[in-house]
Tab-separated table of C-alpha atoms in Angstrom:
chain	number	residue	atom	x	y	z
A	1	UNK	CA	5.156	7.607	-24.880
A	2	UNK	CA	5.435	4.046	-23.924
A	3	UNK	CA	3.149	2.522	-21.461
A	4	UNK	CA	4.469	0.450	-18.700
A	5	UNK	CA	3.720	-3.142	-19.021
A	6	UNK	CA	0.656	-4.378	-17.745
A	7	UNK	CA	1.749	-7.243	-14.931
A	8	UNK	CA	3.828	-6.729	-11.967
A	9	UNK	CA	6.905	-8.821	-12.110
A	10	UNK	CA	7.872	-11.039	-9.241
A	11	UNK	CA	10.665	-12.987	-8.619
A	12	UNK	CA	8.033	-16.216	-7.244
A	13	UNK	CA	9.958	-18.910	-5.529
A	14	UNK	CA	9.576	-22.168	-7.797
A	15	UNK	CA	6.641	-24.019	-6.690
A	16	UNK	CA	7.464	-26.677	-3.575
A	17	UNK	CA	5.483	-29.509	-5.341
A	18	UNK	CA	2.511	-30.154	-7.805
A	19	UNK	CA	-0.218	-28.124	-7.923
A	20	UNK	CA	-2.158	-30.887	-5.959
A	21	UNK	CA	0.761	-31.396	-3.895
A	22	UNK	CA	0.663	-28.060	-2.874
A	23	UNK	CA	-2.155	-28.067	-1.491
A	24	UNK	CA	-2.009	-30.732	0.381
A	25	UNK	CA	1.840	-29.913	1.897
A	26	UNK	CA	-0.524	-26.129	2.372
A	27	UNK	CA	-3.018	-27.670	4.882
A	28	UNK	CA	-0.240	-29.708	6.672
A	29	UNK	CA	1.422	-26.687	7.179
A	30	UNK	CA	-1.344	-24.823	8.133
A	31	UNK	CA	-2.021	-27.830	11.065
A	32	UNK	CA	1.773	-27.618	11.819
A	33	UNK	CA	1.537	-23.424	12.234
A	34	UNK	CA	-1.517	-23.599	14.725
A	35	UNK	CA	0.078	-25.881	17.244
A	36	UNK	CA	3.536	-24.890	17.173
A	37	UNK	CA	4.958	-22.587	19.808
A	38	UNK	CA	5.722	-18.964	18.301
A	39	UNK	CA	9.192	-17.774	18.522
A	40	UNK	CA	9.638	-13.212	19.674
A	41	UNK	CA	9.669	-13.123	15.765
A	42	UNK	CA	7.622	-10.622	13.866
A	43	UNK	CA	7.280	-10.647	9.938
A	44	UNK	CA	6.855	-7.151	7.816
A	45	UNK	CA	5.468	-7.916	4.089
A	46	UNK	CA	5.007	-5.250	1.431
A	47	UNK	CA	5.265	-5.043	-2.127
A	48	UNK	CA	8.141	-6.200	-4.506
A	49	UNK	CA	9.218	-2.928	-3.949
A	50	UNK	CA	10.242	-0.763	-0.277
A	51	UNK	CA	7.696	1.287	0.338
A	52	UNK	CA	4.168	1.699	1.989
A	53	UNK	CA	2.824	1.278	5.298
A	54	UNK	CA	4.765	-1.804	6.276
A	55	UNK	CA	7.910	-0.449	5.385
A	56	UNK	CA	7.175	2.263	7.619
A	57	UNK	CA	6.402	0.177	10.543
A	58	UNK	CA	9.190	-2.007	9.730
A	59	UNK	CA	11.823	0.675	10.436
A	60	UNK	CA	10.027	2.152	13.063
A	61	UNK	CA	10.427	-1.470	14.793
A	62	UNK	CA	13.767	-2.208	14.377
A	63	UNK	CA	14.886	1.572	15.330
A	64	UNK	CA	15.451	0.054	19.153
A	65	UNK	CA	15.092	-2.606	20.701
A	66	UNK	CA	11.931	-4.277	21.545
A	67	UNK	CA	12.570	-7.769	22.695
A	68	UNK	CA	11.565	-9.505	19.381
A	69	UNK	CA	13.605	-10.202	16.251
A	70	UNK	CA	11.728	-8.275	12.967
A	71	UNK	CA	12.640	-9.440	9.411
A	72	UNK	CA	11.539	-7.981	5.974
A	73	UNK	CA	9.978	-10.755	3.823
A	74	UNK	CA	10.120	-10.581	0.013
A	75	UNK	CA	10.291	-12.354	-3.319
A	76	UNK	CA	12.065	-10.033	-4.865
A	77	UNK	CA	15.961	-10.775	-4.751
A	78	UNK	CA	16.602	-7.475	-5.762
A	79	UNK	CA	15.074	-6.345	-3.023
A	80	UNK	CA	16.602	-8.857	-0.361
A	81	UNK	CA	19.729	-7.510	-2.157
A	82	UNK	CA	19.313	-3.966	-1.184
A	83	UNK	CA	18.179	-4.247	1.669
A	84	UNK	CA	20.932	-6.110	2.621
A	85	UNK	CA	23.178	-4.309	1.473
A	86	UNK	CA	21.519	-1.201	4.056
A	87	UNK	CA	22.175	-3.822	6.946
A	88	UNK	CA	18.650	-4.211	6.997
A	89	UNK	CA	17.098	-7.855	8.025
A	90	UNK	CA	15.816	-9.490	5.229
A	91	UNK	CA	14.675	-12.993	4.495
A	92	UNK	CA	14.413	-13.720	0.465
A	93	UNK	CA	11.040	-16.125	0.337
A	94	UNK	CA	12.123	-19.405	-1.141
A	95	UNK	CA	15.674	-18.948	-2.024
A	96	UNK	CA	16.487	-21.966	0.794
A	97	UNK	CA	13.297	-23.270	1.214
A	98	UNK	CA	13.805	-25.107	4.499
A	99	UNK	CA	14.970	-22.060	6.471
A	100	UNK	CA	11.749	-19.948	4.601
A	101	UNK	CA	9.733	-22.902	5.971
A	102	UNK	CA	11.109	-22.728	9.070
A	103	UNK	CA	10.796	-18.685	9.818
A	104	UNK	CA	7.077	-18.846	8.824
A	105	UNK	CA	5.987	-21.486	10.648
A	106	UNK	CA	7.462	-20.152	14.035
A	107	UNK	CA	6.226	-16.480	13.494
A	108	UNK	CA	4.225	-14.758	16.342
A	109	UNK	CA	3.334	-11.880	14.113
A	110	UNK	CA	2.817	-10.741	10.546
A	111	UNK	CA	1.961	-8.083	8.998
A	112	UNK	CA	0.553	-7.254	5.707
A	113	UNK	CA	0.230	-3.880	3.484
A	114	UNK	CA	-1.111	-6.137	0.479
A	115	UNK	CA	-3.008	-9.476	0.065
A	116	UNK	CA	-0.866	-11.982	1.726
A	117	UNK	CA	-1.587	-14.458	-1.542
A	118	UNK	CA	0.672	-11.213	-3.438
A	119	UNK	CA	3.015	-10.824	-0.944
A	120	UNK	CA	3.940	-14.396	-0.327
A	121	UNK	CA	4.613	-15.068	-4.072
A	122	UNK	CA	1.171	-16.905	-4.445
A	123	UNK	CA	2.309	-19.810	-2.926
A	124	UNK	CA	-0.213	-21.627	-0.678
A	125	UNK	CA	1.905	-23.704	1.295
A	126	UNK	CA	3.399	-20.107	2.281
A	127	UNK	CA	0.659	-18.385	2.677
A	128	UNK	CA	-0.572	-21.439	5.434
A	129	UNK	CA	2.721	-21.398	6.682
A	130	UNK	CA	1.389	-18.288	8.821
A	131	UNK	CA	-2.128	-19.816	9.608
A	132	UNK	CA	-0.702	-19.818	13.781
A	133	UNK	CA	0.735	-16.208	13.779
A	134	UNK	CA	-1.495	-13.366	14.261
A	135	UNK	CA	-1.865	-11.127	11.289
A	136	UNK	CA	-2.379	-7.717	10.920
A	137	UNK	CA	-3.352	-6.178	7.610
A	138	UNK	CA	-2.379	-2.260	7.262
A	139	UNK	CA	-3.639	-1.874	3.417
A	140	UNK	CA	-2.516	0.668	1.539
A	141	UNK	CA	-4.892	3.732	1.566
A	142	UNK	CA	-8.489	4.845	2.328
A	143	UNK	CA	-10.358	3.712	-1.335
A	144	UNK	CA	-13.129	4.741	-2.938
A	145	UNK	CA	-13.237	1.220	-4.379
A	146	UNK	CA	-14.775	-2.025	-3.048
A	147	UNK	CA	-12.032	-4.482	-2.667
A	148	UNK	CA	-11.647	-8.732	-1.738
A	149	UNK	CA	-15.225	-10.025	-0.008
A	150	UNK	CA	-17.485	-6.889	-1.054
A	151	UNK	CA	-16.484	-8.295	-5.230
A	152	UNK	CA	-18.381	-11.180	-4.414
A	153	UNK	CA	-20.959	-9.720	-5.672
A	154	UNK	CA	-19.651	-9.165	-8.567
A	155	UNK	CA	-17.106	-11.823	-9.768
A	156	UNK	CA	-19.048	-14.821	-8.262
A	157	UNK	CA	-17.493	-17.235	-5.201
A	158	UNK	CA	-16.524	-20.140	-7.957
A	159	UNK	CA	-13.521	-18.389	-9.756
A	160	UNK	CA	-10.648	-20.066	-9.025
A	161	UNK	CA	-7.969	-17.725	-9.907
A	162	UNK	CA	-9.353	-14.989	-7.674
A	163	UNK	CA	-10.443	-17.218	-4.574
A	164	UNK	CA	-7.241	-17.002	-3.096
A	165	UNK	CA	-6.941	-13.761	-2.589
A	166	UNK	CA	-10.321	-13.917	-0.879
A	167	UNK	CA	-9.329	-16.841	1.582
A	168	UNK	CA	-5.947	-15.292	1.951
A	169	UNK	CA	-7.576	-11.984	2.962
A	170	UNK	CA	-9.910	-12.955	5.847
A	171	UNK	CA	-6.892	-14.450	7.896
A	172	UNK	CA	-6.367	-10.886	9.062
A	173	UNK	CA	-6.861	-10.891	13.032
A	174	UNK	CA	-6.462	-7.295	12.827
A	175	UNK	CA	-7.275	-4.647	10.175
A	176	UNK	CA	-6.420	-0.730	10.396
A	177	UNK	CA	-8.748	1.246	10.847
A	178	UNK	CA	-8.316	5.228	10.588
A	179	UNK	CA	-11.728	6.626	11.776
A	180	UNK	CA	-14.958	5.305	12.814
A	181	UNK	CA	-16.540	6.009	9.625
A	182	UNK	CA	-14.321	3.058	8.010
A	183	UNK	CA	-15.048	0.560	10.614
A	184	UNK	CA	-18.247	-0.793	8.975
A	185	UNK	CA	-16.138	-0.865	5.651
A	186	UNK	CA	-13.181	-2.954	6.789
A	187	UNK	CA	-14.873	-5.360	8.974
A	188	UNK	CA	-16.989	-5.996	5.336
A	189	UNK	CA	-13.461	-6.106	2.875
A	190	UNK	CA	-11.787	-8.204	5.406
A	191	UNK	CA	-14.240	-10.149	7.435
A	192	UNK	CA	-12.645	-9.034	10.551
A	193	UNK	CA	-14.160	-8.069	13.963
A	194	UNK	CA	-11.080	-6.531	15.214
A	195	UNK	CA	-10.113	-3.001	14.383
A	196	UNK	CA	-7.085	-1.075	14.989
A	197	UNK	CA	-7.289	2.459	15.717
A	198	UNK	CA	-4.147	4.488	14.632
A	199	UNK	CA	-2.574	5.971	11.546
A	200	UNK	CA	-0.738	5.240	8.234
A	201	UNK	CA	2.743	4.639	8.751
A	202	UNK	CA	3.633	5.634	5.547
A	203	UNK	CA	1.722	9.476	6.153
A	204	UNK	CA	4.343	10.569	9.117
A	205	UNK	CA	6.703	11.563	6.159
A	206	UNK	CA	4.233	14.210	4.828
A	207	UNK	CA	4.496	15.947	8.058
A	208	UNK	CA	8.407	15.059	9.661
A	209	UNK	CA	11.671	14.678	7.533
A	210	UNK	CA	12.483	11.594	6.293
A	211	UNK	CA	15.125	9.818	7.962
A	212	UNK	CA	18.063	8.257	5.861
A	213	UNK	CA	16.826	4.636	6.203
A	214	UNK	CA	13.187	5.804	5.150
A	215	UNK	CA	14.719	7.269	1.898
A	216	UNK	CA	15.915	3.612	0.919
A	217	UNK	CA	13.605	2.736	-2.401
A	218	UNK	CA	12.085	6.202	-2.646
A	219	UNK	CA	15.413	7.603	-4.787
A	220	UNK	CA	14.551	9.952	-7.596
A	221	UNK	CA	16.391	10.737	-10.892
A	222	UNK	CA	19.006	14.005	-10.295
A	223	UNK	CA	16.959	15.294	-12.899
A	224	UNK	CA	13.716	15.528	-10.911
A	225	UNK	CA	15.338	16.412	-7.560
A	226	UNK	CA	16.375	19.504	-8.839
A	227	UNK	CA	13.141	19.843	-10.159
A	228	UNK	CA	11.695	20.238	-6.914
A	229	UNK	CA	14.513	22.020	-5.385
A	230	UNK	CA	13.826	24.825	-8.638
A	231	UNK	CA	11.319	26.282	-6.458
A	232	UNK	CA	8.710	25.986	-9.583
A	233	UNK	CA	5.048	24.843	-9.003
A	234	UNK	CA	5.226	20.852	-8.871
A	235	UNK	CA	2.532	18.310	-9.729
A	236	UNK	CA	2.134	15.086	-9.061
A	237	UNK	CA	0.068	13.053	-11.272
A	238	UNK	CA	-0.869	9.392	-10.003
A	239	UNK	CA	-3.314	7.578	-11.749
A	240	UNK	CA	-4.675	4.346	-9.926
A	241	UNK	CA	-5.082	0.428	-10.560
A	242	UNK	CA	-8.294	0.198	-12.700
A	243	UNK	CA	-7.690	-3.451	-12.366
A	244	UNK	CA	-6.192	-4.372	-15.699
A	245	UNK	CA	-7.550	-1.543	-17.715
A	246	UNK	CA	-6.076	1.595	-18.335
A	247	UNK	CA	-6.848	4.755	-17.099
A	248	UNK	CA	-7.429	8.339	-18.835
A	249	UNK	CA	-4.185	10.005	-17.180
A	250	UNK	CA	-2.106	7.508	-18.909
A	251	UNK	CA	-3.014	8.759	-22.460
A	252	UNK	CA	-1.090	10.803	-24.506
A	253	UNK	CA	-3.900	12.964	-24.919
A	254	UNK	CA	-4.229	13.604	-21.015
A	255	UNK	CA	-0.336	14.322	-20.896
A	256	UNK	CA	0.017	16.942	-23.935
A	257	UNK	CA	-2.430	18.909	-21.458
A	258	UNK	CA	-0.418	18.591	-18.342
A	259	UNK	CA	3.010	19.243	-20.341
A	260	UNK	CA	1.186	22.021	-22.154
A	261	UNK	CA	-0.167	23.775	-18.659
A	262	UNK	CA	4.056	23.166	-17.057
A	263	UNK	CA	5.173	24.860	-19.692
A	264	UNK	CA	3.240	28.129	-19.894
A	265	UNK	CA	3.451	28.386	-16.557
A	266	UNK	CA	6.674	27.016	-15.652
A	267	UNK	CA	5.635	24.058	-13.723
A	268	UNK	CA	6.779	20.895	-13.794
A	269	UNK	CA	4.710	17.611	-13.847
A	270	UNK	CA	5.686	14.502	-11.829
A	271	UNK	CA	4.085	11.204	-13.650
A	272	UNK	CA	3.908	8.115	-11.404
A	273	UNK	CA	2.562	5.182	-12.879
A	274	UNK	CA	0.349	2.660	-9.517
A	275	UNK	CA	3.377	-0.109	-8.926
A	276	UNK	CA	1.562	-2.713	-10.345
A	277	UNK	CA	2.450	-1.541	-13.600
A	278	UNK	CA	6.143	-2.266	-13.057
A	279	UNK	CA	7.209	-1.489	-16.324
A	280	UNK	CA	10.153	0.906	-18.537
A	281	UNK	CA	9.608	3.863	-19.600
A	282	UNK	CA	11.402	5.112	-22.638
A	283	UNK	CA	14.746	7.325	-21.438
A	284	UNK	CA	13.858	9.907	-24.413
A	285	UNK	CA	10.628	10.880	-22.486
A	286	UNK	CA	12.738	11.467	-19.613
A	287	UNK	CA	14.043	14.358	-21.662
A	288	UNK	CA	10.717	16.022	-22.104
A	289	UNK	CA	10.537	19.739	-21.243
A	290	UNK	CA	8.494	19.849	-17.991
A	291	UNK	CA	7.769	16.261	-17.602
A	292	UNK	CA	9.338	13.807	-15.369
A	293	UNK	CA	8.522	10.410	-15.273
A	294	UNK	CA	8.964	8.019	-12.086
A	295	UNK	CA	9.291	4.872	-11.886
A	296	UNK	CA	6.442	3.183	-10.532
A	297	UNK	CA	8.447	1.326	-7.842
A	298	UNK	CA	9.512	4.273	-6.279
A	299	UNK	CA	8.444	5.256	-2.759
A	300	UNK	CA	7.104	8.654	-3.562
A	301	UNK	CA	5.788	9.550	0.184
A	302	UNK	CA	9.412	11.087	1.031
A	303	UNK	CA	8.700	13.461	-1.411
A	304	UNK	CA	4.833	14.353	-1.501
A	305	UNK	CA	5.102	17.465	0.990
A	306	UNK	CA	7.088	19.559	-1.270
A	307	UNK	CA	4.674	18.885	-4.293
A	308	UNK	CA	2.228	22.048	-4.960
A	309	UNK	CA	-0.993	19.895	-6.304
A	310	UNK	CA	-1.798	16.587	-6.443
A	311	UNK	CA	-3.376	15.338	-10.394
A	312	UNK	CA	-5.080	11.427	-9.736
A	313	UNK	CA	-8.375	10.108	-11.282
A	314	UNK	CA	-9.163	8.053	-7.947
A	315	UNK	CA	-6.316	6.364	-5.954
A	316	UNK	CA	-6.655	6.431	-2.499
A	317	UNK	CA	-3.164	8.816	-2.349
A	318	UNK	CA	-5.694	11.432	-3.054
A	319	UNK	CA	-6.672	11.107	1.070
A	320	UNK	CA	-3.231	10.912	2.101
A	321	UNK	CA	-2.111	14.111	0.597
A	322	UNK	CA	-4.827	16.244	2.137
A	323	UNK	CA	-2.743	16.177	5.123
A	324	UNK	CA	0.077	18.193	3.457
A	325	UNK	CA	-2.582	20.528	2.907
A	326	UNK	CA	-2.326	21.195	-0.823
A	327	UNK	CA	-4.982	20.984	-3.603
A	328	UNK	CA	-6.401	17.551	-4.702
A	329	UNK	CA	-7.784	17.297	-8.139
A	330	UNK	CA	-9.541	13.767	-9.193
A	331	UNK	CA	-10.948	13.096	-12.836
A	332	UNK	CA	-14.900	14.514	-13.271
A	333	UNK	CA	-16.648	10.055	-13.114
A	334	UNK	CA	-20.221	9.809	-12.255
A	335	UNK	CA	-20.399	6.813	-10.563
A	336	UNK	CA	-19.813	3.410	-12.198
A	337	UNK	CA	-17.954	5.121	-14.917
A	338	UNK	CA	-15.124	2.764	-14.692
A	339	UNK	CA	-16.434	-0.445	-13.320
A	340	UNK	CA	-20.360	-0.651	-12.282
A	341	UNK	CA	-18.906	-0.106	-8.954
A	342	UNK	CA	-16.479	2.003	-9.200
A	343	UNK	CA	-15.545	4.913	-8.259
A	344	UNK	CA	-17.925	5.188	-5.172
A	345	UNK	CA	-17.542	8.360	-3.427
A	346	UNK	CA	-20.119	7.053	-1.132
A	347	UNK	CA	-17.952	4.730	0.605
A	348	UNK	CA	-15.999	8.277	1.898
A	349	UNK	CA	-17.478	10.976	4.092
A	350	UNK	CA	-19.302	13.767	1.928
A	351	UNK	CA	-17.407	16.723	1.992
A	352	UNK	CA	-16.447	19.064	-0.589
A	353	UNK	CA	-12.270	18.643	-0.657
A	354	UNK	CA	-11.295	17.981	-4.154
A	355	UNK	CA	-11.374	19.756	-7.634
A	356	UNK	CA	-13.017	17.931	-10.443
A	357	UNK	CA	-11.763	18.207	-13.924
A	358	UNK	CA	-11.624	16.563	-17.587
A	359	UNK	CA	-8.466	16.463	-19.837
A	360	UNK	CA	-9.902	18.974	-21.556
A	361	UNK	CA	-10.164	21.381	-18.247
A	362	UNK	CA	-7.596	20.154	-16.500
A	363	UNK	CA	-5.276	23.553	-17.260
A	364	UNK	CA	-7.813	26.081	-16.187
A	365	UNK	CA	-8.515	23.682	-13.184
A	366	UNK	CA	-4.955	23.388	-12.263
A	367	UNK	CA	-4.531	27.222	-12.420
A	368	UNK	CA	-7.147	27.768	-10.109
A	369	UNK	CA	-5.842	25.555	-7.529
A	370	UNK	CA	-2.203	26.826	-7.791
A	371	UNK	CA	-3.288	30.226	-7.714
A	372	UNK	CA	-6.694	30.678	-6.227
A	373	UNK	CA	-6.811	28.581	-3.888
A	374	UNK	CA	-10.503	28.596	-2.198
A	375	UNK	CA	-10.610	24.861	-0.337
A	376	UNK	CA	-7.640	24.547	1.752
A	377	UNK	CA	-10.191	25.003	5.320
A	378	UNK	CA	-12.362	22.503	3.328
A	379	UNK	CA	-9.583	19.870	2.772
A	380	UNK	CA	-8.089	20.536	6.511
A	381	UNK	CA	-11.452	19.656	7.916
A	382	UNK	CA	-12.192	16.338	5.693
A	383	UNK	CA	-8.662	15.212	6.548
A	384	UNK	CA	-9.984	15.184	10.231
A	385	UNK	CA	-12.948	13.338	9.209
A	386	UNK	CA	-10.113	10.413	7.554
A	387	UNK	CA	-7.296	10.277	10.154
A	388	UNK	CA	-8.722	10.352	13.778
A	389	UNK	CA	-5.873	9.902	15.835
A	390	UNK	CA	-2.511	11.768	15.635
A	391	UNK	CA	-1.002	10.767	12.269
A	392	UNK	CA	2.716	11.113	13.530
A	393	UNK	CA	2.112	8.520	16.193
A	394	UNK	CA	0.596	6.347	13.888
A	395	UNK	CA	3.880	3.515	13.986
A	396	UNK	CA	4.017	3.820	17.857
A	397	UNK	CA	0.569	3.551	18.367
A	398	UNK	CA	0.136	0.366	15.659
A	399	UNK	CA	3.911	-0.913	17.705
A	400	UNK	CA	1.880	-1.214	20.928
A	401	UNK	CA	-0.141	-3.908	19.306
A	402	UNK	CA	2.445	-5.887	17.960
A	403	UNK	CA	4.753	-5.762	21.302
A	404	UNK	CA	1.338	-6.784	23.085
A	405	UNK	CA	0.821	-9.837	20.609
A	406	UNK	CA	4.323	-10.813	20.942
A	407	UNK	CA	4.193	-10.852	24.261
A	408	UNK	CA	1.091	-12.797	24.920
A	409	UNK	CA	2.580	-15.558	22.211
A	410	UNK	CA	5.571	-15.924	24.668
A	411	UNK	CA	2.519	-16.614	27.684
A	412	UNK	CA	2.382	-20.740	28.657
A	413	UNK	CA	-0.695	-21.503	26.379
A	414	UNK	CA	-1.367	-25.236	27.882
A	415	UNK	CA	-3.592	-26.115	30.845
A	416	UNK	CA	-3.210	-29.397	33.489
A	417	UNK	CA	-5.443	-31.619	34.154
A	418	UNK	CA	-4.546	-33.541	37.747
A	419	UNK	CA	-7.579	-35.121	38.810
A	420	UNK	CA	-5.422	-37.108	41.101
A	421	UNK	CA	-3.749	-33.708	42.869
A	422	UNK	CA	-3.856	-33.091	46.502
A	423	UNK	CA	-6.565	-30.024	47.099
């Protein structure tokens, strides 16, 4: 089997200027952004793909009327292409330049499921563009991995290809948080001091049908649908981004165990790639007995309620799918096995909800959770411990923010001074 390519491809508008030049037209911008009035305009950003939180909220938003224009932004013209092809508002970052400008600067709201520097292409003069608007950074899953200020530490303040992810990140005015047990945590990855109580958009689909606009980038071959409609065990394997290095699930070693476990007990394995490795897979593995292979693109939380077992060696999806209330198993990694900090279950609740297991175990493991299942109270109970508040309310109860900030941007914001006025 092939593995997908290492970098995500974006479609990055060209550069406005210089390097130098860009950074100066960025802090013009940024002074331009903080005193101009804000139009009822609120900005969703997401991956170069539709999916995740944002996208979530996105629809949510436009589903009625609200009082405020809402816009996709992406810099992936494929992307702007389909979604406008669904009817769906969409602005294509960069493709004319003026009218990008011109959006940006006059937004009251934005709102992030990534690092803005990724989202907006890595362009700085962007990325300032939105220095006025209030920002609200969603993320995309509970981690057992420290992420942007808390790798201080550990990459140093003076590398210049990874600052601006860093200074990008703490523009957040807002930061989701799903249970007071996080709060400490996000205040430290983002540097923020306000908190957002509510859900993840993207985790009402484990629990409600999908409607038609929320299946838009989460379509699956015919070849795996049926799959799951076969009424056959189904597991999903998902290994996470081990920032540039890869990971034990996607060896073929790993994989001739999972294939080998489908097919003596007529299961079938789902293998999705993290979307930053936006890469091809082979179509002959596609014809693999028991395996099916999705692209990493796709939106798979449609879909994640009618899997029986979830297969990951430490993405966050492993929190998200306790609500469906099936069996999570995570690769056996004392601490610092991957990175000297990382995995750390510490930054979690304890609680015993998952089912560790090696390549080598990873049939007899798998059998036990399809078939003797012992945890499900266990998982039920963490899952509390993660989400808080009502995870099906979690867009309306994040859209009550947004309509709040959008209002208070439309508010006079200037005082008088008349000395000279009558008392």
């Amino acid at each position: 089997m092939n593995a997908p390519a290492q970098n995500e491809q974006q479609d990055a508008p060209r550069p406005l200027q210089g390097r130098l030049d860009d950074l100066q037209m960025a802090n013009e911008f940024a002074q331009l952004s903080l005193k101009l009035k804000k139009r009822p305009l609120v900005l969703f950003f997401g991956r170069t793909s539709f999916a995740d939180n944002s996208k979530y909220l996105f629809l949510r938003a436009i589903s009625q009327a609200r009082g405020y224009d809402v816009v996709w932004c992406t810099v992936n013209a494929d992307l702007a292409a389909s979604l406008h092809a669904q009817n769906l508002p969409c602005l294509l970052l960069g493709q004319d330049i003026d009218l990008t400008l011109d959006i940006l600067l006059h937004a009251a709201v934005a709102v992030f499921t990534l690092n803005p520097w990724e989202s907006l292409g890595m362009s700085q003069p962007m990325v300032n563009c939105l220095a006025g608007a209030k920002q609200l950074q969603l993320w995309h899953g509970i981690s057992v991995k420290k992420l942007t200020l808390q790798l201080l530490a550990y990459l140093g303040a003076r590398a210049a290809d990874v600052r601006p992810y860093w200074l990008s990140s703490i523009r957040a005015d807002y930061v989701l948080s799903t249970a007071s047990h996080f709060d400490g945590y996000w205040r430290e990855v983002f540097g923020c001091r306000q908190l957002v109580r509510a859900g993840m958009p993207r985790n009402e689909v484990l629990l409600r049908p999908a409607t038609e606009l929320e299946m838009v980038g989460a379509e699956l071959s015919e070849r795996g649908r049926k799959a799951l409609d076969s009424g056959r065990p189904a597991i999903l394997v998902v290994p996470t981004w081990q920032r540039g290095k890869w990971t034990e699930l996607t060896g073929s070693n790993f994989l001739a165990h999972a294939v080998k476990f489908a097919r003596e007990h007529k299961a079938n394995v789902f293998f999705k790639a993290h979307p930053t490795y936006f890469g091809h897979w082979n179509q002959k593995d596609q014809d693999v007995e028991g395996l099916h292979l999705v692209d990493p693109g796709t939106d798979i939380y449609p879909w994640m309620n009618r899997f029986s077992a979830l297969v990951t060696d430490y993405s966050s999806i492993m929190f998200d799918f306790l609500l469906t209330g099936k069996p999570v198993l995570t690769l056996d990694l004392a601490p610092g096995d991957h990175q000297s900090y990382e995995p750390d279950y510490g930054l979690v609740p304890e609680g015993d909800f998952r089912i560790n297991y090696t390549t080598e175990t990873l049939g007899a493991k798998l059998k036990r959770a399809l078939f003797d299942d012992k945890k499900r109270e266990l998982r039920e109970a963490y899952a509390k411990q993660l989400f808080e508040s009502d995870p099906l309310s979690a867009c309306d109860d994040l859209l009550q923010l947004i309509d709040a900030l959008v209002e208070q941007s439309q508010q006079p914001d200037f005082k008088v001074w008349a000395p000279g006025a009558a008392l």
